CSV table of N, CA, C and O in Angstrom, one decimal:
chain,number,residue,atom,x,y,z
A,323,UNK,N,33.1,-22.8,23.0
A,323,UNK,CA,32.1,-23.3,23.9
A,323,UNK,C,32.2,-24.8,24.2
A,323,UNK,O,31.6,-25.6,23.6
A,324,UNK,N,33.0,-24.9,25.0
A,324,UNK,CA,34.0,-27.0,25.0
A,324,UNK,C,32.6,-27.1,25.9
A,324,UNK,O,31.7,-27.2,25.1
A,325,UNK,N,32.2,-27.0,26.7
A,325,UNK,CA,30.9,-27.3,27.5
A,325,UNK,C,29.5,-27.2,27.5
A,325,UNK,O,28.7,-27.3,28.4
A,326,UNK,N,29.2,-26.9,26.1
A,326,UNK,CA,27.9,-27.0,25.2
A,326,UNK,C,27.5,-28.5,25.5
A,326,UNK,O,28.3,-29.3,25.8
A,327,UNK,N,26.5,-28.6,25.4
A,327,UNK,CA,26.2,-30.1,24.6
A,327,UNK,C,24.7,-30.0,23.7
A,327,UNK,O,23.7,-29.4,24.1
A,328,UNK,N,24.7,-30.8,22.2
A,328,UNK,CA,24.4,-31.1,21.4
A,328,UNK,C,22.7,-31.3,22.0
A,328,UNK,O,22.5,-32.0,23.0
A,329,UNK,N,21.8,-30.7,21.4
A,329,UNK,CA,20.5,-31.4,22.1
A,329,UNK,C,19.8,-32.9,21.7
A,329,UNK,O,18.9,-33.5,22.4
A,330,UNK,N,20.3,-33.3,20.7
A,330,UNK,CA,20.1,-34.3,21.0
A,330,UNK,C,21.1,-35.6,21.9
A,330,UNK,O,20.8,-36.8,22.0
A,331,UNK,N,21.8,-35.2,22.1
A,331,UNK,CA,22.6,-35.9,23.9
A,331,UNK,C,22.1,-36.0,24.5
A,331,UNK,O,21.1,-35.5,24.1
A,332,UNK,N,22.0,-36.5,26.0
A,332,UNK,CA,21.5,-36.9,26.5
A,332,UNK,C,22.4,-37.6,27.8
A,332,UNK,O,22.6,-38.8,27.7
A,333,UNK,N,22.8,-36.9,28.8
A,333,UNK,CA,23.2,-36.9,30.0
A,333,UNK,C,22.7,-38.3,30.5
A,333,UNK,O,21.4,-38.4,30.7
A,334,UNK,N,23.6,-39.6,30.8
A,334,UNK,CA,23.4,-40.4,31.3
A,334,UNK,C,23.5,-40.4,32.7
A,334,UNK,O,24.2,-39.6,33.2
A,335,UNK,N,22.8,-41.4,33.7
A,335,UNK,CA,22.8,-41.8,35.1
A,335,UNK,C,24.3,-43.0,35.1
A,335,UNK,O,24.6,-43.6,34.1
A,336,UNK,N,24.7,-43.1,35.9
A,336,UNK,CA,25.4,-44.2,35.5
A,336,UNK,C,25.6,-45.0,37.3
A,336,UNK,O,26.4,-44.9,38.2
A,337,UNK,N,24.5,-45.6,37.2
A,337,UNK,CA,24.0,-46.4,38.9
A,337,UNK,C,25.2,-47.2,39.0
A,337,UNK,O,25.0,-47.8,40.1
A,338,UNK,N,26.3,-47.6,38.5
A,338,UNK,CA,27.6,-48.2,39.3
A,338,UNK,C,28.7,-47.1,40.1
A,338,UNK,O,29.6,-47.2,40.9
A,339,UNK,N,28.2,-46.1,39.3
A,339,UNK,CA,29.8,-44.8,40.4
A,339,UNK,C,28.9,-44.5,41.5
A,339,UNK,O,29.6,-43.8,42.3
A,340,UNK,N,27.7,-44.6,41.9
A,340,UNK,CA,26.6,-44.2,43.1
A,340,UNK,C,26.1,-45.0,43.6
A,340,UNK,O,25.3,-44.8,44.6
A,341,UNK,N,26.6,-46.8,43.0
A,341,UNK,CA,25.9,-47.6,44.0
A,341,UNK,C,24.9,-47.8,44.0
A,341,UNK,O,24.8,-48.7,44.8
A,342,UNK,N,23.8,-47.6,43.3
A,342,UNK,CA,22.2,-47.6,43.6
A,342,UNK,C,21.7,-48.6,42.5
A,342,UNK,O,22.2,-49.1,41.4
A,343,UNK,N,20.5,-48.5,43.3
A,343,UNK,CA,20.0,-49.7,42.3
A,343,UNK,C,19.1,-49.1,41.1
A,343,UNK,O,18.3,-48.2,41.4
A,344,UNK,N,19.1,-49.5,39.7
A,344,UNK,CA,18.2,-48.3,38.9
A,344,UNK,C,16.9,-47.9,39.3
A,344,UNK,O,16.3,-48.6,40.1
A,345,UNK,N,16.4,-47.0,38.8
A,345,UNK,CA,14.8,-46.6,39.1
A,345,UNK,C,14.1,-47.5,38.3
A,345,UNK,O,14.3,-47.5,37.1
A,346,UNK,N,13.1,-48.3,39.0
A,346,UNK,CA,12.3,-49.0,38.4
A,346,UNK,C,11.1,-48.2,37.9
A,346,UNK,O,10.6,-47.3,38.6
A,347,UNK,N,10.5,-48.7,36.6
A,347,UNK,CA,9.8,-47.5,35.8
A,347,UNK,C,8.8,-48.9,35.5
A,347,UNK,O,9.0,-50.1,35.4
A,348,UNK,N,7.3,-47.9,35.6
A,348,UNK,CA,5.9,-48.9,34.9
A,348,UNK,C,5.9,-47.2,33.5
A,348,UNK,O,5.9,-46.0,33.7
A,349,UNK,N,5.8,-48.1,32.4
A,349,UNK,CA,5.1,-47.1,31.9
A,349,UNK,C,3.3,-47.7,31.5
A,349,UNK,O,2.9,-48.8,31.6
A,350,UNK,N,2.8,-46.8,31.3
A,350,UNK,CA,0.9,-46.5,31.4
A,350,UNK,C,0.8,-46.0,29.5
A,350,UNK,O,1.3,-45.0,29.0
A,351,UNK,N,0.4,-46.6,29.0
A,351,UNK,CA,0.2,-46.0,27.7
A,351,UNK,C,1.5,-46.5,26.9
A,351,UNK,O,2.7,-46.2,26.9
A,352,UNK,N,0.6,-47.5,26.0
A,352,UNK,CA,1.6,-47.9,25.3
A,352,UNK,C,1.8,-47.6,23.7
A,352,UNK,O,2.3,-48.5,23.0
A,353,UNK,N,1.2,-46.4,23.2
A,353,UNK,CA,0.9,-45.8,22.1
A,353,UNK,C,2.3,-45.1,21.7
A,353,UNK,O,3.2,-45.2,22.5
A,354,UNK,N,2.5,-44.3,20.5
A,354,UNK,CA,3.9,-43.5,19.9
A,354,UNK,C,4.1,-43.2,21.0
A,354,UNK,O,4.7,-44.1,21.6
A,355,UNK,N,3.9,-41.9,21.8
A,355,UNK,CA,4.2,-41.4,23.0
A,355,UNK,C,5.0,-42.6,23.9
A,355,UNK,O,6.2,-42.5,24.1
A,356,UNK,N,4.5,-43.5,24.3
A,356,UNK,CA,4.5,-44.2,25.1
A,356,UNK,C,5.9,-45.1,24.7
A,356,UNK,O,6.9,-44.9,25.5
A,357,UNK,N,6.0,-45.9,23.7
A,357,UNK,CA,6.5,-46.3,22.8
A,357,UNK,C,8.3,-45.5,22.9
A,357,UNK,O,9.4,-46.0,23.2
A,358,UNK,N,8.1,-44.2,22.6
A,358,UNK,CA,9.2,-43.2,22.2
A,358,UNK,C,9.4,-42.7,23.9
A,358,UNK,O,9.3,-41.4,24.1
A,359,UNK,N,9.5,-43.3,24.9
A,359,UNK,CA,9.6,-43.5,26.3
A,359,UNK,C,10.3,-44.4,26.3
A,359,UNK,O,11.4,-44.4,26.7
A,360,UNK,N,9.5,-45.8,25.8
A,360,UNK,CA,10.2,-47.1,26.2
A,360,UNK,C,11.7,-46.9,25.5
A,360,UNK,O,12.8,-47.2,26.1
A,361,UNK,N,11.7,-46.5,24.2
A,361,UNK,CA,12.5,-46.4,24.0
A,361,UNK,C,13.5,-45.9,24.6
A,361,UNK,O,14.3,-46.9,24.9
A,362,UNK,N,14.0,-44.5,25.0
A,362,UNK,CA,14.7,-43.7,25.8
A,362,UNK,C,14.7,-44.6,26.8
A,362,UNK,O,15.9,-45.0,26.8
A,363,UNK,N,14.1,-45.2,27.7
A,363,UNK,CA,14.5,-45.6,29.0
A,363,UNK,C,15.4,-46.9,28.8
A,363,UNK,O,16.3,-47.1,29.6
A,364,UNK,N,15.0,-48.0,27.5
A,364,UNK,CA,15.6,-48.9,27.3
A,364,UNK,C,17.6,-48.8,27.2
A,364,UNK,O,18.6,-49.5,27.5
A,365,UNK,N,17.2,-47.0,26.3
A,365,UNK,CA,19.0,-46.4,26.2
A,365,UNK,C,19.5,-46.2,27.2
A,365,UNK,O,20.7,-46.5,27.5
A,366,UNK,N,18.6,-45.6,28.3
A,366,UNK,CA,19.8,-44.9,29.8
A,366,UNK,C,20.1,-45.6,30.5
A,366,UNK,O,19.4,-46.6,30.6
A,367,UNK,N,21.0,-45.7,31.1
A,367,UNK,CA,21.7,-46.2,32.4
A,367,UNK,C,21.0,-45.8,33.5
A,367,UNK,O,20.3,-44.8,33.5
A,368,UNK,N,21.2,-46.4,34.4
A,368,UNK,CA,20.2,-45.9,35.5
A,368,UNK,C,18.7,-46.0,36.1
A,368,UNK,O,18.3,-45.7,37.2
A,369,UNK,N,17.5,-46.7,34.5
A,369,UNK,CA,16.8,-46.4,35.0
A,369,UNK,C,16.5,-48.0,34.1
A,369,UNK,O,17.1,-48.2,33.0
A,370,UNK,N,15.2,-49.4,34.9
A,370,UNK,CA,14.8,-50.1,34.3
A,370,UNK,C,13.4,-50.2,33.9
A,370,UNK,O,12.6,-50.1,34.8
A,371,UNK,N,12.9,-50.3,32.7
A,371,UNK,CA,11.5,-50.5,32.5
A,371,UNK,C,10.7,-52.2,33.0
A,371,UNK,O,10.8,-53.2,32.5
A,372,UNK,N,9.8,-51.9,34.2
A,372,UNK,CA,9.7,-53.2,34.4
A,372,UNK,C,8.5,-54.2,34.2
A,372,UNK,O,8.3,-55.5,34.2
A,373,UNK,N,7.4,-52.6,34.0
A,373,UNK,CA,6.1,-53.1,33.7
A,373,UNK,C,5.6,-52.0,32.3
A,373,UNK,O,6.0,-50.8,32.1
A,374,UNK,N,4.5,-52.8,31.6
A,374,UNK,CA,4.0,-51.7,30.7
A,374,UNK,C,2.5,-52.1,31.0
A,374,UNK,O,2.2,-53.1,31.6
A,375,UNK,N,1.5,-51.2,30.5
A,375,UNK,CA,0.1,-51.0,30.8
A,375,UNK,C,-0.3,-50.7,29.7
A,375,UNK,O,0.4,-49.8,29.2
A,376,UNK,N,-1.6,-51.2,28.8
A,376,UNK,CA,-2.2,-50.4,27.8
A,376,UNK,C,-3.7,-51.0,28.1
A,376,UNK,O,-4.0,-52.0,28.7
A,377,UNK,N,-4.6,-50.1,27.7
A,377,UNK,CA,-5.8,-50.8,27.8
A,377,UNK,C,-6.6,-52.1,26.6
A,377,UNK,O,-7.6,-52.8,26.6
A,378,UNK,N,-5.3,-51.8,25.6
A,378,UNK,CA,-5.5,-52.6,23.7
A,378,UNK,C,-4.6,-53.3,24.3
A,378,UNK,O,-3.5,-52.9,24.7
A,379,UNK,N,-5.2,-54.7,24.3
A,379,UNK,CA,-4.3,-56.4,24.1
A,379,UNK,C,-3.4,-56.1,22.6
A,379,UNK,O,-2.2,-56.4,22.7
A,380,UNK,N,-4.0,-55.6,21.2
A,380,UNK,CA,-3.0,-55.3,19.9
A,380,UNK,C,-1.9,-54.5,20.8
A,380,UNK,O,-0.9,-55.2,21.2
A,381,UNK,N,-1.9,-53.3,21.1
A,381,UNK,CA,-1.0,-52.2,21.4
A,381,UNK,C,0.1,-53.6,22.5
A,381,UNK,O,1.2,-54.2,22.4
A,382,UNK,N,-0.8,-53.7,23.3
A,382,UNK,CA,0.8,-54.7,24.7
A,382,UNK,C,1.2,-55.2,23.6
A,382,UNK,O,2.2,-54.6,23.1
A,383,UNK,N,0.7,-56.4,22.7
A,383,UNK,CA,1.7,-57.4,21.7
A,383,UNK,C,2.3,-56.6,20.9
A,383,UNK,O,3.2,-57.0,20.4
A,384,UNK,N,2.2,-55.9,20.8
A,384,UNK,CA,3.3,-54.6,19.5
A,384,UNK,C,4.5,-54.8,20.5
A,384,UNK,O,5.4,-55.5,20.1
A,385,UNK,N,4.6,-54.4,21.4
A,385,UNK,CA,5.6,-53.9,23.0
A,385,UNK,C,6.7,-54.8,22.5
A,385,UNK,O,6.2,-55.8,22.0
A,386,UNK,N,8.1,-54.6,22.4
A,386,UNK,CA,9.3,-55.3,22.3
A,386,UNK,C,9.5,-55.9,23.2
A,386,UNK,O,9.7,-55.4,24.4
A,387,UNK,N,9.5,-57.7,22.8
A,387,UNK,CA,9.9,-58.2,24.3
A,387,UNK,C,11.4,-57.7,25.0
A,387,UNK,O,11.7,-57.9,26.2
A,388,UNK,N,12.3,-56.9,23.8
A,388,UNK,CA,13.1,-56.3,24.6
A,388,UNK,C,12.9,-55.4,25.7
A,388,UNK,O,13.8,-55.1,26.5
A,389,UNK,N,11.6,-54.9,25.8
A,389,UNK,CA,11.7,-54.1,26.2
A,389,UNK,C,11.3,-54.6,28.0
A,389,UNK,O,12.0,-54.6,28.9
A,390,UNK,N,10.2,-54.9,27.9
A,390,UNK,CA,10.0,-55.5,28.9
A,390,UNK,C,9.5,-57.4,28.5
A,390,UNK,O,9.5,-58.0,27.4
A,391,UNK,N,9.3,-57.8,29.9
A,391,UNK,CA,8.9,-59.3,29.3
A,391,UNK,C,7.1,-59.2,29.2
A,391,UNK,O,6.3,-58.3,29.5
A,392,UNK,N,7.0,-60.8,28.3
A,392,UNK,CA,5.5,-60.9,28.4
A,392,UNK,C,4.4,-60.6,29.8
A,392,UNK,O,3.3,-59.9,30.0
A,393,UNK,N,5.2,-61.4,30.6
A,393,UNK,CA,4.6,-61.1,32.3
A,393,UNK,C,4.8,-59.6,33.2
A,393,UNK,O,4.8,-59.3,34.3
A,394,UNK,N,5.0,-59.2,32.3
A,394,UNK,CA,4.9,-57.6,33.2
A,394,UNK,C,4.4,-57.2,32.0
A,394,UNK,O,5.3,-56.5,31.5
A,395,UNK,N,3.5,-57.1,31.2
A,395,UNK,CA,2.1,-56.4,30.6
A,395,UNK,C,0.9,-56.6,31.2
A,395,UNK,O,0.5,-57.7,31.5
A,396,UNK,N,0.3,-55.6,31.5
A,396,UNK,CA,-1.0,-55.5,31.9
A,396,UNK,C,-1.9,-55.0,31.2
A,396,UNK,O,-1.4,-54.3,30.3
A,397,UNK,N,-3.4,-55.0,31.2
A,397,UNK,CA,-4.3,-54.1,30.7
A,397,UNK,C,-5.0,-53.1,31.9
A,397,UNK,O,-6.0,-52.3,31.7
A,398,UNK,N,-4.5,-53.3,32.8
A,398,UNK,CA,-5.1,-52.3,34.0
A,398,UNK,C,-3.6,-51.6,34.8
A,398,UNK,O,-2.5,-52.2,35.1
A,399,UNK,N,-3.9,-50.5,34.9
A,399,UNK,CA,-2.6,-49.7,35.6
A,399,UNK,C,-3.0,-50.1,36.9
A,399,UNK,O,-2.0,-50.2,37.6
A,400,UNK,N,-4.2,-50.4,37.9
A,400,UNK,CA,-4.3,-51.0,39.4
A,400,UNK,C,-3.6,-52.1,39.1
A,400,UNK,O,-3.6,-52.7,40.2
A,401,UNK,N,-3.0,-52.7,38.5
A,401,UNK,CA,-2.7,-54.5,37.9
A,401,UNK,C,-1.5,-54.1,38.3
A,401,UNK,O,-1.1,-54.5,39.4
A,402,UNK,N,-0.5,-53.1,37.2
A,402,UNK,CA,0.8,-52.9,37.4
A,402,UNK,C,0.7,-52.5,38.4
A,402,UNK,O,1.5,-53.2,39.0
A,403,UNK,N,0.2,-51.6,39.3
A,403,UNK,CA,0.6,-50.9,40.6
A,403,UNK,C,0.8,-51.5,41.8
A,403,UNK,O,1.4,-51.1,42.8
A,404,UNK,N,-0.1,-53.1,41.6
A,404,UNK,CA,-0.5,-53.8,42.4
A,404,UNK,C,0.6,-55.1,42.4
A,404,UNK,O,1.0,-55.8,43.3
A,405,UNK,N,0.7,-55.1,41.5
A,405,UNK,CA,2.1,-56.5,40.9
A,405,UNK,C,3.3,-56.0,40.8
A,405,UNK,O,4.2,-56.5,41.3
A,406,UNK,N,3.4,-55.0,40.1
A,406,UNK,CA,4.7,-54.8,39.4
A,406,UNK,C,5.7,-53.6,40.9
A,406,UNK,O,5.1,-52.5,41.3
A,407,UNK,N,6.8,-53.9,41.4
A,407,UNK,CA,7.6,-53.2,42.1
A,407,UNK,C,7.6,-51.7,41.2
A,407,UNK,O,8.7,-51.7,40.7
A,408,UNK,N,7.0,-50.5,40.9
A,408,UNK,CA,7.3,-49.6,40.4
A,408,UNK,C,8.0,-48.2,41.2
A,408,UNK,O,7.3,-47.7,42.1
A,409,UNK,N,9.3,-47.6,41.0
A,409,UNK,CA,9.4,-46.7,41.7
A,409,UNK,C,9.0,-45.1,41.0
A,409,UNK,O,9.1,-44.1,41.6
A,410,UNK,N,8.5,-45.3,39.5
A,410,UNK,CA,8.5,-43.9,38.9
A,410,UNK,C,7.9,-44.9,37.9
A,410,UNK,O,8.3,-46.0,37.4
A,411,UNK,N,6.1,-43.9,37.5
A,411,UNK,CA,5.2,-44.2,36.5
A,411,UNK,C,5.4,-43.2,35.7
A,411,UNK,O,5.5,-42.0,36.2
A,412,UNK,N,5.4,-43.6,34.0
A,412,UNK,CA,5.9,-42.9,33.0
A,412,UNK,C,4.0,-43.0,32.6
A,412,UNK,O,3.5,-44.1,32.3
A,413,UNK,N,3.2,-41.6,32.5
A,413,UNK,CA,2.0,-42.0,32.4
A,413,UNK,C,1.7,-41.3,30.8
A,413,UNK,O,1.3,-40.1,30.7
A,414,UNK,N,1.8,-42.0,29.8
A,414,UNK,CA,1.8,-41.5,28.6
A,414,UNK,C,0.6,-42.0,27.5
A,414,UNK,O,0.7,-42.2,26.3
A,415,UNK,N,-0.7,-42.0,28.4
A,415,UNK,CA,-2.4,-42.1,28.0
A,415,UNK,C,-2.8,-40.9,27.3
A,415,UNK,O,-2.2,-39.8,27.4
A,416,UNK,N,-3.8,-41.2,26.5
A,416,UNK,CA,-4.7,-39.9,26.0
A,416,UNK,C,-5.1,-38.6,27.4
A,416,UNK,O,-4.7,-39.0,28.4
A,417,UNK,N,-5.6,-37.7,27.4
A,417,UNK,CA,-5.2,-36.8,28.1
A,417,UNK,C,-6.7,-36.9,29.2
A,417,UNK,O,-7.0,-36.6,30.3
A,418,UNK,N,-7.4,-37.7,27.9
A,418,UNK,CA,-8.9,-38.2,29.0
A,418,UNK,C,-8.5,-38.8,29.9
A,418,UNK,O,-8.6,-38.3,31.1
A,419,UNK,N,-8.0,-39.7,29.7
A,419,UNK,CA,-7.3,-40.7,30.9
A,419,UNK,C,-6.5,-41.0,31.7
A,419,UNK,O,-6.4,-41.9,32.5
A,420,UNK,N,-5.5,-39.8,31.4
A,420,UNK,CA,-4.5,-39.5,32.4
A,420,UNK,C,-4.4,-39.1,34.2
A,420,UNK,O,-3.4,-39.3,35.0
A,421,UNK,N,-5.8,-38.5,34.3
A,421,UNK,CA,-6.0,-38.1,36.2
A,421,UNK,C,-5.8,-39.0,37.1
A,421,UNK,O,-5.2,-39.1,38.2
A,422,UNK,N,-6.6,-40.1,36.3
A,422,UNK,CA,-7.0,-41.6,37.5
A,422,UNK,C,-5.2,-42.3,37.7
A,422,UNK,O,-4.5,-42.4,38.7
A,423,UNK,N,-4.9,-42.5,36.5
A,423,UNK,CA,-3.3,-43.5,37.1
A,423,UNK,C,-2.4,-42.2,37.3
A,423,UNK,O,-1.4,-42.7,36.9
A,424,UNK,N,-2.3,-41.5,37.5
A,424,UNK,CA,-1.4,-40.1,38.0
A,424,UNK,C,-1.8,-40.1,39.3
A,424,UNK,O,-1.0,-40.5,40.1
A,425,UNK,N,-3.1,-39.6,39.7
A,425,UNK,CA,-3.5,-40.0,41.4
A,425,UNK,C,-3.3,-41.1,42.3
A,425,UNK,O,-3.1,-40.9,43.5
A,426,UNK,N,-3.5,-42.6,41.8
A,426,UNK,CA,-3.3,-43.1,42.0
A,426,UNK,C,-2.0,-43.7,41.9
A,426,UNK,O,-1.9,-44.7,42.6
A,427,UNK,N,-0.9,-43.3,41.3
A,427,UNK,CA,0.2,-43.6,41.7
A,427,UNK,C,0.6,-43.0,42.6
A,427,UNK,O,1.3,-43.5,43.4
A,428,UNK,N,0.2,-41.7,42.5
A,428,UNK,CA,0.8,-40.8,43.9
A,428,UNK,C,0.5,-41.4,45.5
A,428,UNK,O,1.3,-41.9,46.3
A,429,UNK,N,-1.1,-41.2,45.7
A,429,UNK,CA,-1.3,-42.0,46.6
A,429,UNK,C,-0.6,-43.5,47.0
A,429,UNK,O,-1.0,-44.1,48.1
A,430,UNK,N,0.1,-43.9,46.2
A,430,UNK,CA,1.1,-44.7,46.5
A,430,UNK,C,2.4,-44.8,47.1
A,430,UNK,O,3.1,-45.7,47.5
A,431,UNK,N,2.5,-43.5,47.1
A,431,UNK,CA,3.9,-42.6,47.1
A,431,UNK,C,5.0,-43.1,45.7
A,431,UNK,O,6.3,-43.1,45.9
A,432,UNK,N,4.6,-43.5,44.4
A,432,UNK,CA,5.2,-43.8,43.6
A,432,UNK,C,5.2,-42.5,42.6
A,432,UNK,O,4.3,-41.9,42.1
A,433,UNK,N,6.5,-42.1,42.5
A,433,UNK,CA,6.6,-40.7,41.6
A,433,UNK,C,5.9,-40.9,40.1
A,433,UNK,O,5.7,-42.0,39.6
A,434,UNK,N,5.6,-39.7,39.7
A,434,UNK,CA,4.9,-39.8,38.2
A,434,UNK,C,5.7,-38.6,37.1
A,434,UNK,O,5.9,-37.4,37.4
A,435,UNK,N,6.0,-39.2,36.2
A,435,UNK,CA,6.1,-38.4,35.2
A,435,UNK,C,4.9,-38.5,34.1
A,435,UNK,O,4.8,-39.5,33.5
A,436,UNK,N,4.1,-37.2,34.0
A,436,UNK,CA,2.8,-37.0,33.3
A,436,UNK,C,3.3,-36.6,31.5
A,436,UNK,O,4.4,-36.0,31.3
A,437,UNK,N,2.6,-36.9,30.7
A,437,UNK,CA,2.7,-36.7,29.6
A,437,UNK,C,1.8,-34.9,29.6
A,437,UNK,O,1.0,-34.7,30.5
A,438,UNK,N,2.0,-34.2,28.8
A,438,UNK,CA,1.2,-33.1,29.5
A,438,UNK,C,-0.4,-32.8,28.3
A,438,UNK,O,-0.3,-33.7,27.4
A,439,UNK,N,-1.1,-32.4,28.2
A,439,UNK,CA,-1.8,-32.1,29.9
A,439,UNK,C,-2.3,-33.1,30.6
A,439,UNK,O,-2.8,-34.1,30.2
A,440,UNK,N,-2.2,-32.7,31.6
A,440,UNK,CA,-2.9,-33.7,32.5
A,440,UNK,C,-4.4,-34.2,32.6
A,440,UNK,O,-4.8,-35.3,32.8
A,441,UNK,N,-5.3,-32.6,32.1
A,441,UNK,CA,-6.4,-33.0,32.0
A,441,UNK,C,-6.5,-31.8,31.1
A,441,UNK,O,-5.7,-30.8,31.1
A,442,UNK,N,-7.9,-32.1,30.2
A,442,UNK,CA,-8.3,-31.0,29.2
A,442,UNK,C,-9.2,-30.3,30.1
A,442,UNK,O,-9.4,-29.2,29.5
A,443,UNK,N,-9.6,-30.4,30.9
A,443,UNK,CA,-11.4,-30.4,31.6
A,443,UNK,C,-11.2,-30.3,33.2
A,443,UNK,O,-11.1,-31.3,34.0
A,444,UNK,N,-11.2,-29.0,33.8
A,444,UNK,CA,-10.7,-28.8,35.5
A,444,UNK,C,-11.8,-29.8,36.5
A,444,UNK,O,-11.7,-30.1,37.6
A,445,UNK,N,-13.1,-30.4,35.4
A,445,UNK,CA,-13.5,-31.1,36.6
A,445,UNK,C,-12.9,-32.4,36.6
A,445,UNK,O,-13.3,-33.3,37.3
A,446,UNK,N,-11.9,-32.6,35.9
A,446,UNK,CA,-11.2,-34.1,35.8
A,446,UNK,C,-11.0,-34.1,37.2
A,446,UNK,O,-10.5,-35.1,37.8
């Protein structure tokens, strides 16, 4: 089986054989979840982390300045959405708070990847 791959692998982008510029990424939630995102995105090729969002000033200062810089933390996701160039929001909040920056990125035309569920509660 020579064309298996191992699950923990992880199929790289690689934005110089295609030319493009990477996907710029806001992530929303800056908790484990959030965190074990930054991570991953920090490893791939292809894709740049360029803003992060938490609503806890402790949680942003935890944030690796590797990861992103001081000036692209926010405590409001309208902040990042409004400042930060984002092409794809990594929305990795408690599940209460997940509807508002998921719609609101959309209505931007900015793609979302949701942490799941989206909502506990259909009148979200």
């Amino acid at each position: 089986m020579g064309g298996t791959r191992r699950r923990s692998e992880r199929p790289e982008a690689d934005p110089s054989a295609s030319g493009r510029e990477p996907v710029r990424v806001g992530l929303i939630g800056c908790g484990r979840m959030g965190m074990k995102h930054a991570s991953v995105l920090s490893e791939t090729s292809g894709f740049a982390l360029v803003a992060v969002c938490d609503s806890s000033a402790e949680r942003l200062a935890e944030v690796p300045a590797a990861f992103v810089p001081r000036d692209a933390c926010f405590r409001r996701f309208e902040d990042l959405y409004e400042q930060a160039s984002v092409d794809l929001a990594v929305v990795a909040t408690p599940p209460i708070c997940r509807v508002t920056p998921v719609t609101q990125a959309l209505k931007r035309g900015v793609a979302v990847l949701c942490e799941k569920p989206l909502a506990t509660d259909l009148r979200a």
